[in-house]
């Protein structure tokens, strides 16, 4: 049995077909629908953090597409690299 994070019990997408959050490339209607559901979600931040922490490569998580999540991770890496103290 899979142990789900507790925050998932509060997600706005409960009861929504999973396919809503995995739109086909170019399906802007489904993409907008998924993002509009996420926009109203009380646990959107937790969902996004879960996807970022677990390397979710597909779908809409926390209102962000896979491409948007990739850009977030890239920005985090750049910022952490820039904040490294190189003096000894």
C-alpha positions as protocol buffer text, in pm:
chain_id: "A"
residue {
  index: 1
  type: UNK
  ca { x: 0 y: 0 z: 0 }
}
residue {
  index: 2
  type: UNK
  ca { x: 127 y: 347 z: -92 }
}
residue {
  index: 3
  type: UNK
  ca { x: 159 y: 600 z: 190 }
}
residue {
  index: 4
  type: UNK
  ca { x: 28 y: 936 z: 65 }
}
residue {
  index: 5
  type: UNK
  ca { x: 128 y: 1268 z: 223 }
}
residue {
  index: 6
  type: UNK
  ca { x: -133 y: 1400 z: 468 }
}
residue {
  index: 7
  type: UNK
  ca { x: -178 y: 1724 z: 271 }
}
residue {
  index: 8
  type: UNK
  ca { x: -327 y: 1527 z: -19 }
}
residue {
  index: 9
  type: UNK
  ca { x: -650 y: 1484 z: 180 }
}
residue {
  index: 10
  type: UNK
  ca { x: -705 y: 1860 z: 144 }
}
residue {
  index: 11
  type: UNK
  ca { x: -630 y: 1897 z: -225 }
}
residue {
  index: 12
  type: UNK
  ca { x: -876 y: 2079 z: -448 }
}
residue {
  index: 13
  type: UNK
  ca { x: -840 y: 1814 z: -719 }
}
residue {
  index: 14
  type: UNK
  ca { x: -1001 y: 1536 z: -515 }
}
residue {
  index: 15
  type: UNK
  ca { x: -1251 y: 1364 z: -742 }
}
residue {
  index: 16
  type: UNK
  ca { x: -1108 y: 1524 z: -1056 }
}
residue {
  index: 17
  type: UNK
  ca { x: -990 y: 1276 z: -1322 }
}
residue {
  index: 18
  type: UNK
  ca { x: -613 y: 1230 z: -1308 }
}
residue {
  index: 19
  type: UNK
  ca { x: -600 y: 1291 z: -1682 }
}
residue {
  index: 20
  type: UNK
  ca { x: -690 y: 1655 z: -1617 }
}
residue {
  index: 21
  type: UNK
  ca { x: -343 y: 1705 z: -1469 }
}
residue {
  index: 22
  type: UNK
  ca { x: -159 y: 1524 z: -1748 }
}
residue {
  index: 23
  type: UNK
  ca { x: -274 y: 1713 z: -2058 }
}
residue {
  index: 24
  type: UNK
  ca { x: -144 y: 1610 z: -2398 }
}
residue {
  index: 25
  type: UNK
  ca { x: 108 y: 1845 z: -2557 }
}
residue {
  index: 26
  type: UNK
  ca { x: -81 y: 2138 z: -2705 }
}
residue {
  index: 27
  type: UNK
  ca { x: -402 y: 2073 z: -2508 }
}
residue {
  index: 28
  type: UNK
  ca { x: -429 y: 2426 z: -2372 }
}
residue {
  index: 29
  type: UNK
  ca { x: -790 y: 2376 z: -2263 }
}
residue {
  index: 30
  type: UNK
  ca { x: -698 y: 2095 z: -2022 }
}
residue {
  index: 31
  type: UNK
  ca { x: -384 y: 2279 z: -1912 }
}
residue {
  index: 32
  type: UNK
  ca { x: -589 y: 2587 z: -1820 }
}
residue {
  index: 33
  type: UNK
  ca { x: -847 y: 2372 z: -1641 }
}
residue {
  index: 34
  type: UNK
  ca { x: -579 y: 2203 z: -1430 }
}
residue {
  index: 35
  type: UNK
  ca { x: -411 y: 2531 z: -1344 }
}
residue {
  index: 36
  type: UNK
  ca { x: -743 y: 2692 z: -1250 }
}
residue {
  index: 37
  type: UNK
  ca { x: -814 y: 2407 z: -1007 }
}
residue {
  index: 38
  type: UNK
  ca { x: -466 y: 2447 z: -858 }
}
residue {
  index: 39
  type: UNK
  ca { x: -515 y: 2823 z: -824 }
}
residue {
  index: 40
  type: UNK
  ca { x: -797 y: 2761 z: -576 }
}
residue {
  index: 41
  type: UNK
  ca { x: -616 y: 2488 z: -382 }
}
residue {
  index: 42
  type: UNK
  ca { x: -527 y: 2534 z: -15 }
}
residue {
  index: 43
  type: UNK
  ca { x: -228 y: 2297 z: -42 }
}
residue {
  index: 44
  type: UNK
  ca { x: -85 y: 2420 z: -372 }
}
residue {
  index: 45
  type: UNK
  ca { x: 253 y: 2503 z: -215 }
}
residue {
  index: 46
  type: UNK
  ca { x: 284 y: 2160 z: -53 }
}
residue {
  index: 47
  type: UNK
  ca { x: 195 y: 1996 z: -385 }
}
residue {
  index: 48
  type: UNK
  ca { x: 458 y: 2196 z: -573 }
}
residue {
  index: 49
  type: UNK
  ca { x: 724 y: 2124 z: -309 }
}
residue {
  index: 50
  type: UNK
  ca { x: 639 y: 1754 z: -326 }
}
residue {
  index: 51
  type: UNK
  ca { x: 685 y: 1753 z: -705 }
}
residue {
  index: 52
  type: UNK
  ca { x: 1013 y: 1945 z: -684 }
}
residue {
  index: 53
  type: UNK
  ca { x: 1149 y: 1724 z: -405 }
}
residue {
  index: 54
  type: UNK
  ca { x: 1050 y: 1401 z: -579 }
}
residue {
  index: 55
  type: UNK
  ca { x: 1153 y: 1487 z: -933 }
}
residue {
  index: 56
  type: UNK
  ca { x: 806 y: 1465 z: -1086 }
}
residue {
  index: 57
  type: UNK
  ca { x: 876 y: 1494 z: -1456 }
}
residue {
  index: 58
  type: UNK
  ca { x: 523 y: 1500 z: -1591 }
}
residue {
  index: 59
  type: UNK
  ca { x: 191 y: 1665 z: -1520 }
}
residue {
  index: 60
  type: UNK
  ca { x: 69 y: 1973 z: -1341 }
}
residue {
  index: 61
  type: UNK
  ca { x: 171 y: 1989 z: -975 }
}
residue {
  index: 62
  type: UNK
  ca { x: 105 y: 2289 z: -754 }
}
residue {
  index: 63
  type: UNK
  ca { x: -16 y: 2480 z: -1057 }
}
residue {
  index: 64
  type: UNK
  ca { x: 313 y: 2441 z: -1244 }
}
residue {
  index: 65
  type: UNK
  ca { x: 389 y: 2243 z: -1557 }
}
residue {
  index: 66
  type: UNK
  ca { x: 694 y: 2017 z: -1590 }
}
residue {
  index: 67
  type: UNK
  ca { x: 873 y: 2293 z: -1781 }
}
residue {
  index: 68
  type: UNK
  ca { x: 792 y: 2553 z: -1515 }
}
residue {
  index: 69
  type: UNK
  ca { x: 916 y: 2319 z: -1241 }
}
residue {
  index: 70
  type: UNK
  ca { x: 1238 y: 2260 z: -1435 }
}
residue {
  index: 71
  type: UNK
  ca { x: 1293 y: 2636 z: -1450 }
}
residue {
  index: 72
  type: UNK
  ca { x: 1229 y: 2667 z: -1074 }
}
residue {
  index: 73
  type: UNK
  ca { x: 1485 y: 2395 z: -1001 }
}
residue {
  index: 74
  type: UNK
  ca { x: 1737 y: 2557 z: -1233 }
}
residue {
  index: 75
  type: UNK
  ca { x: 1690 y: 2895 z: -1062 }
}
residue {
  index: 76
  type: UNK
  ca { x: 1731 y: 2732 z: -721 }
}
residue {
  index: 77
  type: UNK
  ca { x: 2058 y: 2570 z: -830 }
}
residue {
  index: 78
  type: UNK
  ca { x: 2189 y: 2900 z: -966 }
}
residue {
  index: 79
  type: UNK
  ca { x: 2093 y: 3086 z: -650 }
}
residue {
  index: 80
  type: UNK
  ca { x: 2249 y: 2827 z: -422 }
}
residue {
  index: 81
  type: UNK
  ca { x: 2567 y: 2833 z: -631 }
}
residue {
  index: 82
  type: UNK
  ca { x: 2576 y: 3214 z: -620 }
}
residue {
  index: 83
  type: UNK
  ca { x: 2535 y: 3210 z: -242 }
}
residue {
  index: 84
  type: UNK
  ca { x: 2831 y: 2979 z: -190 }
}
residue {
  index: 85
  type: UNK
  ca { x: 3112 y: 3143 z: -1 }
}
residue {
  index: 86
  type: UNK
  ca { x: 3431 y: 3084 z: -198 }
}
residue {
  index: 87
  type: UNK
  ca { x: 3662 y: 3250 z: 55 }
}
residue {
  index: 88
  type: UNK
  ca { x: 3850 y: 3040 z: 302 }
}
